[in-house]
Amino acid sequence: NRMREPKVLCCCRLQARKGLQGTAAASFLHYLVYTLNLRPRQLWPYQVAFTHASQPLHTSEGQIINNERLEFLGDSVYNLCVTHYLFDHHPPFNEGQMSLWRNTLNSRQFMNGVAMRMEIPSMLHGSFQTSTGNTYGNALEALFGAIYLDRGLKAATRFFREMMLKKFVEPRLLLALSRQSPNGPIAAYLDPKSQFYQWAQKHHRTVEVRCNWLDGATAQAEVLLDGVPICHGLGRNHKLAQRAAFQKALEEVEPECSVQSTECR
């Protein structure tokens, strides 16, 4: 089968070079190549991406490694892939519409759902609480960081457009995107920040958010409506603090439009 030959060669070549035949690493490589259609040059970044902090890897020098740093990098890589895609494929979208879709495609609910369709939970290492679900979305962001380190931005962009969107995203969401409509199915994917911006746009209000660190472990976000502070939220990073703040903001301005689930990373 000519379509499968490049994958077979990729697997065999990397397994032989690294001596992986018959190992757990060989199984993981098979997953990367056949399920995710990746062509890794090196396996290490991907192994780190799928390593939760509850069960870190250890280098020969004794350094403890997990996927949190790759998640930090991958968050920016993924956002750039999303933004570039919206800019290229949906030129009729204005800035507000692109922001709404970018927030949707970067929401926790969306990322977790895609990660589960990618079978990331079965490949993730760690003794984490699966009930939170956000561990999977975090690993997906770390995967984008690994692709970027291993193959570059072009490969990450290709993976987002040719694999993630086409194979692992719900068709109804892509249909809404292709119709250039931010309504209907998209509402189920909106996080509090996206919902609040949508509400503000509808009511012709201006929104501003300010973030700062209270200490080394706690971030604070403050939401301003028409220049007036209305609430603040706390979290272990700015993204979580903003989520908490916008959840409160929704309850302040229009309780019935606030989300029911407040899962955080």
mmCIF file of C-alpha atoms in Angstrom:
data_model
loop_
_atom_site.group_PDB
_atom_site.id
_atom_site.type_symbol
_atom_site.label_atom_id
_atom_site.label_comp_id
_atom_site.label_asym_id
_atom_site.label_seq_id
_atom_site.Cartn_x
_atom_site.Cartn_y
_atom_site.Cartn_z
ATOM 1 C CA ASN A 1 0.000 0.000 0.000
ATOM 2 C CA ARG A 2 1.776 3.122 -1.228
ATOM 3 C CA MET A 3 -0.166 5.406 1.130
ATOM 4 C CA ARG A 4 1.110 3.479 4.148
ATOM 5 C CA GLU A 5 4.705 3.049 3.000
ATOM 6 C CA PRO A 6 6.020 6.399 4.316
ATOM 7 C CA LYS A 7 4.572 5.634 7.759
ATOM 8 C CA VAL A 8 6.101 2.155 7.760
ATOM 9 C CA LEU A 9 9.490 3.531 6.753
ATOM 10 C CA CYS A 10 9.265 6.267 9.381
ATOM 11 C CA CYS A 11 8.460 3.773 12.139
ATOM 12 C CA CYS A 12 11.089 1.243 11.103
ATOM 13 C CA ARG A 13 13.822 3.818 10.612
ATOM 14 C CA LEU A 14 13.312 5.508 13.982
ATOM 15 C CA GLN A 15 12.868 2.204 15.815
ATOM 16 C CA ALA A 16 16.084 0.844 14.343
ATOM 17 C CA ARG A 17 18.037 4.025 15.055
ATOM 18 C CA LYS A 18 16.865 4.179 18.660
ATOM 19 C CA GLY A 19 16.711 0.424 19.270
ATOM 20 C CA LEU A 20 13.031 0.586 20.181
ATOM 21 C CA GLN A 21 11.761 -2.667 18.686
ATOM 22 C CA GLY A 22 9.379 -4.465 21.035
ATOM 23 C CA THR A 23 9.381 -1.709 23.662
ATOM 24 C CA ALA A 24 6.722 0.630 25.054
ATOM 25 C CA ALA A 25 8.457 3.422 23.160
ATOM 26 C CA ALA A 26 7.884 1.493 19.933
ATOM 27 C CA SER A 27 4.177 1.315 20.709
ATOM 28 C CA PHE A 28 4.123 5.047 21.427
ATOM 29 C CA LEU A 29 5.919 5.755 18.149
ATOM 30 C CA HIS A 30 3.344 3.648 16.326
ATOM 31 C CA TYR A 31 0.605 5.804 17.878
ATOM 32 C CA LEU A 32 2.298 9.031 16.773
ATOM 33 C CA VAL A 33 2.776 7.820 13.212
ATOM 34 C CA TYR A 34 -0.420 5.884 12.540
ATOM 35 C CA THR A 35 -2.991 7.669 14.715
ATOM 36 C CA LEU A 36 -1.681 11.236 14.540
ATOM 37 C CA ASN A 37 0.081 10.971 11.165
ATOM 38 C CA LEU A 38 3.241 12.576 12.553
ATOM 39 C CA ARG A 39 6.790 11.980 11.297
ATOM 40 C CA PRO A 40 8.960 12.494 14.393
ATOM 41 C CA ARG A 41 12.669 13.031 13.960
ATOM 42 C CA GLN A 42 13.172 12.373 17.669
ATOM 43 C CA LEU A 43 10.890 10.786 20.225
ATOM 44 C CA TRP A 44 11.927 12.624 23.387
ATOM 45 C CA PRO A 45 9.813 15.812 22.998
ATOM 46 C CA TYR A 46 6.672 13.734 22.429
ATOM 47 C CA GLN A 47 7.365 11.537 25.436
ATOM 48 C CA VAL A 48 7.690 14.675 27.556
ATOM 49 C CA ALA A 49 4.456 16.084 26.083
ATOM 50 C CA PHE A 50 2.570 13.013 27.291
ATOM 51 C CA THR A 51 4.111 13.004 30.779
ATOM 52 C CA HIS A 52 1.942 14.446 33.564
ATOM 53 C CA ALA A 53 3.551 16.144 36.555
ATOM 54 C CA SER A 54 2.266 13.368 38.831
ATOM 55 C CA GLN A 55 4.645 10.887 37.188
ATOM 56 C CA PRO A 56 7.601 12.846 35.764
ATOM 57 C CA LEU A 57 10.536 11.583 33.758
ATOM 58 C CA HIS A 58 14.072 11.680 35.174
ATOM 59 C CA THR A 59 17.181 12.453 33.165
ATOM 60 C CA SER A 60 20.548 10.805 33.764
ATOM 61 C CA GLU A 61 21.548 13.982 35.630
ATOM 62 C CA GLY A 62 18.571 13.601 37.968
ATOM 63 C CA GLN A 63 16.513 16.406 36.434
ATOM 64 C CA ILE A 64 12.741 16.000 36.816
ATOM 65 C CA ILE A 65 10.775 16.622 33.618
ATOM 66 C CA ASN A 66 7.043 16.816 32.881
ATOM 67 C CA ASN A 67 4.877 18.404 30.191
ATOM 68 C CA GLU A 68 4.171 21.745 31.908
ATOM 69 C CA ARG A 69 6.932 23.674 30.126
ATOM 70 C CA LEU A 70 5.941 22.176 26.772
ATOM 71 C CA GLU A 71 2.329 23.094 27.522
ATOM 72 C CA PHE A 72 3.440 26.704 28.033
ATOM 73 C CA LEU A 73 5.246 26.700 24.681
ATOM 74 C CA GLY A 74 2.505 24.756 22.906
ATOM 75 C CA ASP A 75 -0.179 27.193 24.023
ATOM 76 C CA SER A 76 1.462 29.942 21.965
ATOM 77 C CA VAL A 77 2.171 27.638 19.005
ATOM 78 C CA TYR A 78 -1.422 26.398 18.949
ATOM 79 C CA ASN A 79 -2.844 29.927 19.176
ATOM 80 C CA LEU A 80 -0.698 31.011 16.242
ATOM 81 C CA CYS A 81 -1.887 28.012 14.201
ATOM 82 C CA VAL A 82 -5.520 28.881 14.957
ATOM 83 C CA THR A 83 -5.068 32.600 14.236
ATOM 84 C CA HIS A 84 -3.245 31.980 10.962
ATOM 85 C CA TYR A 85 -5.934 29.507 9.873
ATOM 86 C CA LEU A 86 -8.747 31.973 10.571
ATOM 87 C CA PHE A 87 -6.866 34.734 8.789
ATOM 88 C CA ASP A 88 -6.206 32.569 5.714
ATOM 89 C CA HIS A 89 -9.503 30.738 5.361
ATOM 90 C CA HIS A 90 -12.060 33.225 6.586
ATOM 91 C CA PRO A 91 -11.131 36.672 5.260
ATOM 92 C CA PRO A 92 -14.755 37.952 5.629
ATOM 93 C CA PHE A 93 -14.393 37.602 9.406
ATOM 94 C CA ASN A 94 -13.756 40.862 11.221
ATOM 95 C CA GLU A 95 -11.485 41.110 14.243
ATOM 96 C CA GLY A 96 -14.308 40.416 16.703
ATOM 97 C CA GLN A 97 -15.449 37.305 14.845
ATOM 98 C CA MET A 98 -11.909 35.970 14.575
ATOM 99 C CA SER A 99 -11.392 36.550 18.307
ATOM 100 C CA LEU A 100 -14.604 34.713 19.098
ATOM 101 C CA TRP A 101 -13.650 31.722 16.980
ATOM 102 C CA ARG A 102 -10.076 31.696 18.317
ATOM 103 C CA ASN A 103 -11.377 31.675 21.889
ATOM 104 C CA THR A 104 -13.745 28.867 20.955
ATOM 105 C CA LEU A 105 -11.057 26.734 19.316
ATOM 106 C CA ASN A 106 -8.850 27.329 22.378
ATOM 107 C CA SER A 107 -11.528 26.698 25.013
ATOM 108 C CA ARG A 108 -11.044 23.976 27.597
ATOM 109 C CA GLN A 109 -14.143 22.087 26.507
ATOM 110 C CA PHE A 110 -13.039 22.050 22.881
ATOM 111 C CA MET A 111 -9.414 21.102 23.617
ATOM 112 C CA ASN A 112 -10.396 18.315 26.020
ATOM 113 C CA GLY A 113 -12.868 16.890 23.519
ATOM 114 C CA VAL A 114 -10.312 16.848 20.707
ATOM 115 C CA ALA A 115 -7.691 15.294 22.984
ATOM 116 C CA MET A 116 -10.052 12.452 23.856
ATOM 117 C CA ARG A 117 -10.791 11.802 20.191
ATOM 118 C CA MET A 118 -7.033 11.649 19.621
ATOM 119 C CA GLU A 119 -6.849 8.915 22.294
ATOM 120 C CA ILE A 120 -4.479 11.060 24.332
ATOM 121 C CA PRO A 121 -5.864 9.743 27.672
ATOM 122 C CA SER A 122 -4.726 6.204 26.816
ATOM 123 C CA MET A 123 -1.199 7.422 26.007
ATOM 124 C CA LEU A 124 -0.738 9.873 28.876
ATOM 125 C CA HIS A 125 1.582 8.898 31.728
ATOM 126 C CA GLY A 126 0.646 9.875 35.283
ATOM 127 C CA SER A 127 -1.572 9.209 38.294
ATOM 128 C CA PHE A 128 -3.821 12.238 37.774
ATOM 129 C CA GLN A 129 -7.504 12.686 38.514
ATOM 130 C CA THR A 130 -9.245 12.031 35.192
ATOM 131 C CA SER A 131 -12.476 13.623 36.453
ATOM 132 C CA THR A 132 -11.096 17.103 35.772
ATOM 133 C CA GLY A 133 -10.564 16.295 32.103
ATOM 134 C CA ASN A 134 -8.371 19.350 31.540
ATOM 135 C CA THR A 135 -5.247 17.226 31.837
ATOM 136 C CA TYR A 136 -5.992 15.959 28.343
ATOM 137 C CA GLY A 137 -6.341 19.394 26.777
ATOM 138 C CA ASN A 138 -3.115 20.463 28.472
ATOM 139 C CA ALA A 139 -1.344 17.462 26.941
ATOM 140 C CA LEU A 140 -2.694 18.442 23.526
ATOM 141 C CA GLU A 141 -1.122 21.887 23.920
ATOM 142 C CA ALA A 142 2.131 20.207 24.991
ATOM 143 C CA LEU A 143 1.938 18.060 21.842
ATOM 144 C CA PHE A 144 1.942 21.217 19.729
ATOM 145 C CA GLY A 145 5.018 22.329 21.650
ATOM 146 C CA ALA A 146 6.702 19.006 20.893
ATOM 147 C CA ILE A 147 5.866 19.196 17.179
ATOM 148 C CA TYR A 148 7.270 22.728 17.068
ATOM 149 C CA LEU A 149 10.544 21.688 18.735
ATOM 150 C CA ASP A 150 10.927 18.576 16.601
ATOM 151 C CA ARG A 151 9.708 19.701 13.173
ATOM 152 C CA GLY A 152 9.067 23.444 13.338
ATOM 153 C CA LEU A 153 6.089 25.758 12.952
ATOM 154 C CA LYS A 154 5.262 24.563 9.444
ATOM 155 C CA ALA A 155 4.723 21.013 10.716
ATOM 156 C CA ALA A 156 2.591 22.246 13.635
ATOM 157 C CA THR A 157 0.453 24.283 11.238
ATOM 158 C CA ARG A 158 0.048 21.306 8.913
ATOM 159 C CA PHE A 159 -0.918 19.043 11.817
ATOM 160 C CA PHE A 160 -3.570 21.530 12.954
ATOM 161 C CA ARG A 161 -5.106 22.019 9.515
ATOM 162 C CA GLU A 162 -4.719 18.615 7.878
ATOM 163 C CA MET A 163 -5.147 16.284 10.848
ATOM 164 C CA MET A 164 -6.723 17.943 13.852
ATOM 165 C CA LEU A 165 -9.454 19.886 12.061
ATOM 166 C CA LYS A 166 -10.237 17.235 9.451
ATOM 167 C CA LYS A 167 -10.087 14.104 11.594
ATOM 168 C CA PHE A 168 -10.652 14.977 15.234
ATOM 169 C CA VAL A 169 -13.030 17.971 15.320
ATOM 170 C CA GLU A 170 -16.799 17.496 15.433
ATOM 171 C CA PRO A 171 -18.263 18.055 11.935
ATOM 172 C CA ARG A 172 -21.037 20.296 13.289
ATOM 173 C CA LEU A 173 -18.491 22.805 14.575
ATOM 174 C CA LEU A 174 -16.606 22.869 11.284
ATOM 175 C CA LEU A 175 -19.923 23.317 9.498
ATOM 176 C CA ALA A 176 -20.662 26.381 11.624
ATOM 177 C CA LEU A 177 -17.186 27.704 10.858
ATOM 178 C CA SER A 178 -17.534 27.069 7.115
ATOM 179 C CA ARG A 179 -20.806 28.966 7.149
ATOM 180 C CA GLN A 180 -19.012 31.840 8.883
ATOM 181 C CA SER A 181 -21.595 31.814 11.651
ATOM 182 C CA PRO A 182 -20.574 32.295 15.297
ATOM 183 C CA ASN A 183 -24.027 31.183 16.446
ATOM 184 C CA GLY A 184 -25.732 27.847 17.027
ATOM 185 C CA PRO A 185 -23.346 24.931 17.726
ATOM 186 C CA ILE A 186 -20.486 27.253 18.661
ATOM 187 C CA ALA A 187 -22.249 28.308 21.863
ATOM 188 C CA ALA A 188 -21.594 24.907 23.439
ATOM 189 C CA TYR A 189 -17.845 25.477 23.153
ATOM 190 C CA LEU A 190 -17.594 28.995 24.516
ATOM 191 C CA ASP A 191 -15.663 29.594 27.715
ATOM 192 C CA PRO A 192 -16.737 32.412 30.082
ATOM 193 C CA LYS A 193 -14.375 34.920 28.488
ATOM 194 C CA SER A 194 -15.770 34.269 25.022
ATOM 195 C CA GLN A 195 -19.348 34.416 26.276
ATOM 196 C CA PHE A 196 -18.745 37.726 28.019
ATOM 197 C CA TYR A 197 -17.135 39.306 24.955
ATOM 198 C CA GLN A 198 -20.055 38.090 22.870
ATOM 199 C CA TRP A 199 -22.493 39.663 25.350
ATOM 200 C CA ALA A 200 -20.515 42.942 25.356
ATOM 201 C CA GLN A 201 -20.411 43.081 21.568
ATOM 202 C CA LYS A 202 -24.172 42.536 21.399
ATOM 203 C CA HIS A 203 -24.797 45.381 23.878
ATOM 204 C CA HIS A 204 -22.122 47.705 22.423
ATOM 205 C CA ARG A 205 -20.027 47.722 25.606
ATOM 206 C CA THR A 206 -16.242 47.868 25.917
ATOM 207 C CA VAL A 207 -14.317 45.260 27.861
ATOM 208 C CA GLU A 208 -10.845 45.392 29.382
ATOM 209 C CA VAL A 209 -9.010 42.882 31.521
ATOM 210 C CA ARG A 210 -5.989 43.553 33.720
ATOM 211 C CA CYS A 211 -3.748 40.821 35.106
ATOM 212 C CA ASN A 212 -1.081 40.812 37.766
ATOM 213 C CA TRP A 213 0.620 38.448 40.195
ATOM 214 C CA LEU A 214 -0.310 38.650 43.877
ATOM 215 C CA ASP A 215 2.612 36.378 44.702
ATOM 216 C CA GLY A 216 4.692 33.754 42.946
ATOM 217 C CA ALA A 217 1.859 31.224 42.873
ATOM 218 C CA THR A 218 -1.341 33.291 42.565
ATOM 219 C CA ALA A 219 -2.454 35.403 39.614
ATOM 220 C CA GLN A 220 -5.282 37.952 39.701
ATOM 221 C CA ALA A 221 -7.433 39.163 36.811
ATOM 222 C CA GLU A 222 -9.780 42.155 36.929
ATOM 223 C CA VAL A 223 -12.581 42.722 34.407
ATOM 224 C CA LEU A 224 -13.570 46.278 33.504
ATOM 225 C CA LEU A 225 -16.804 47.131 31.694
ATOM 226 C CA ASP A 226 -16.766 50.534 29.998
ATOM 227 C CA GLY A 227 -13.696 51.350 32.074
ATOM 228 C CA VAL A 228 -15.344 50.446 35.403
ATOM 229 C CA PRO A 229 -14.046 47.418 37.397
ATOM 230 C CA ILE A 230 -16.853 44.945 38.032
ATOM 231 C CA CYS A 231 -15.119 41.844 39.428
ATOM 232 C CA HIS A 232 -11.855 39.970 39.778
ATOM 233 C CA GLY A 233 -10.753 36.348 39.851
ATOM 234 C CA LEU A 234 -7.808 34.347 41.157
ATOM 235 C CA GLY A 235 -5.914 31.373 39.720
ATOM 236 C CA ARG A 236 -2.523 29.697 39.524
ATOM 237 C CA ASN A 237 -1.883 31.426 36.194
ATOM 238 C CA HIS A 238 -3.342 34.332 34.230
ATOM 239 C CA LYS A 239 -5.566 32.136 32.088
ATOM 240 C CA LEU A 240 -7.243 30.546 35.109
ATOM 241 C CA ALA A 241 -7.569 33.902 36.843
ATOM 242 C CA GLN A 242 -9.245 35.373 33.768
ATOM 243 C CA ARG A 243 -11.612 32.422 33.536
ATOM 244 C CA ALA A 244 -12.693 32.910 37.149
ATOM 245 C CA ALA A 245 -13.089 36.666 36.653
ATOM 246 C CA PHE A 246 -15.167 36.356 33.491
ATOM 247 C CA GLN A 247 -17.361 33.721 35.104
ATOM 248 C CA LYS A 248 -18.183 36.237 37.845
ATOM 249 C CA ALA A 249 -18.631 38.978 35.247
ATOM 250 C CA LEU A 250 -21.219 36.890 33.403
ATOM 251 C CA GLU A 251 -23.145 36.374 36.613
ATOM 252 C CA GLU A 252 -23.042 40.108 37.260
ATOM 253 C CA VAL A 253 -24.400 41.301 33.928
ATOM 254 C CA GLU A 254 -26.620 38.455 32.800
ATOM 255 C CA PRO A 255 -26.861 35.434 35.111
ATOM 256 C CA GLU A 256 -28.806 33.303 32.664
ATOM 257 C CA CYS A 257 -25.991 33.374 30.095
ATOM 258 C CA SER A 258 -23.285 32.147 32.478
ATOM 259 C CA VAL A 259 -21.841 28.690 31.875
ATOM 260 C CA GLN A 260 -22.751 25.844 34.171
ATOM 261 C CA SER A 261 -19.412 24.106 34.058
ATOM 262 C CA THR A 262 -16.453 25.948 35.563
ATOM 263 C CA GLU A 263 -13.759 23.372 34.953
ATOM 264 C CA CYS A 264 -10.300 24.874 35.159
ATOM 265 C CA ARG A 265 -6.912 23.560 34.326
#
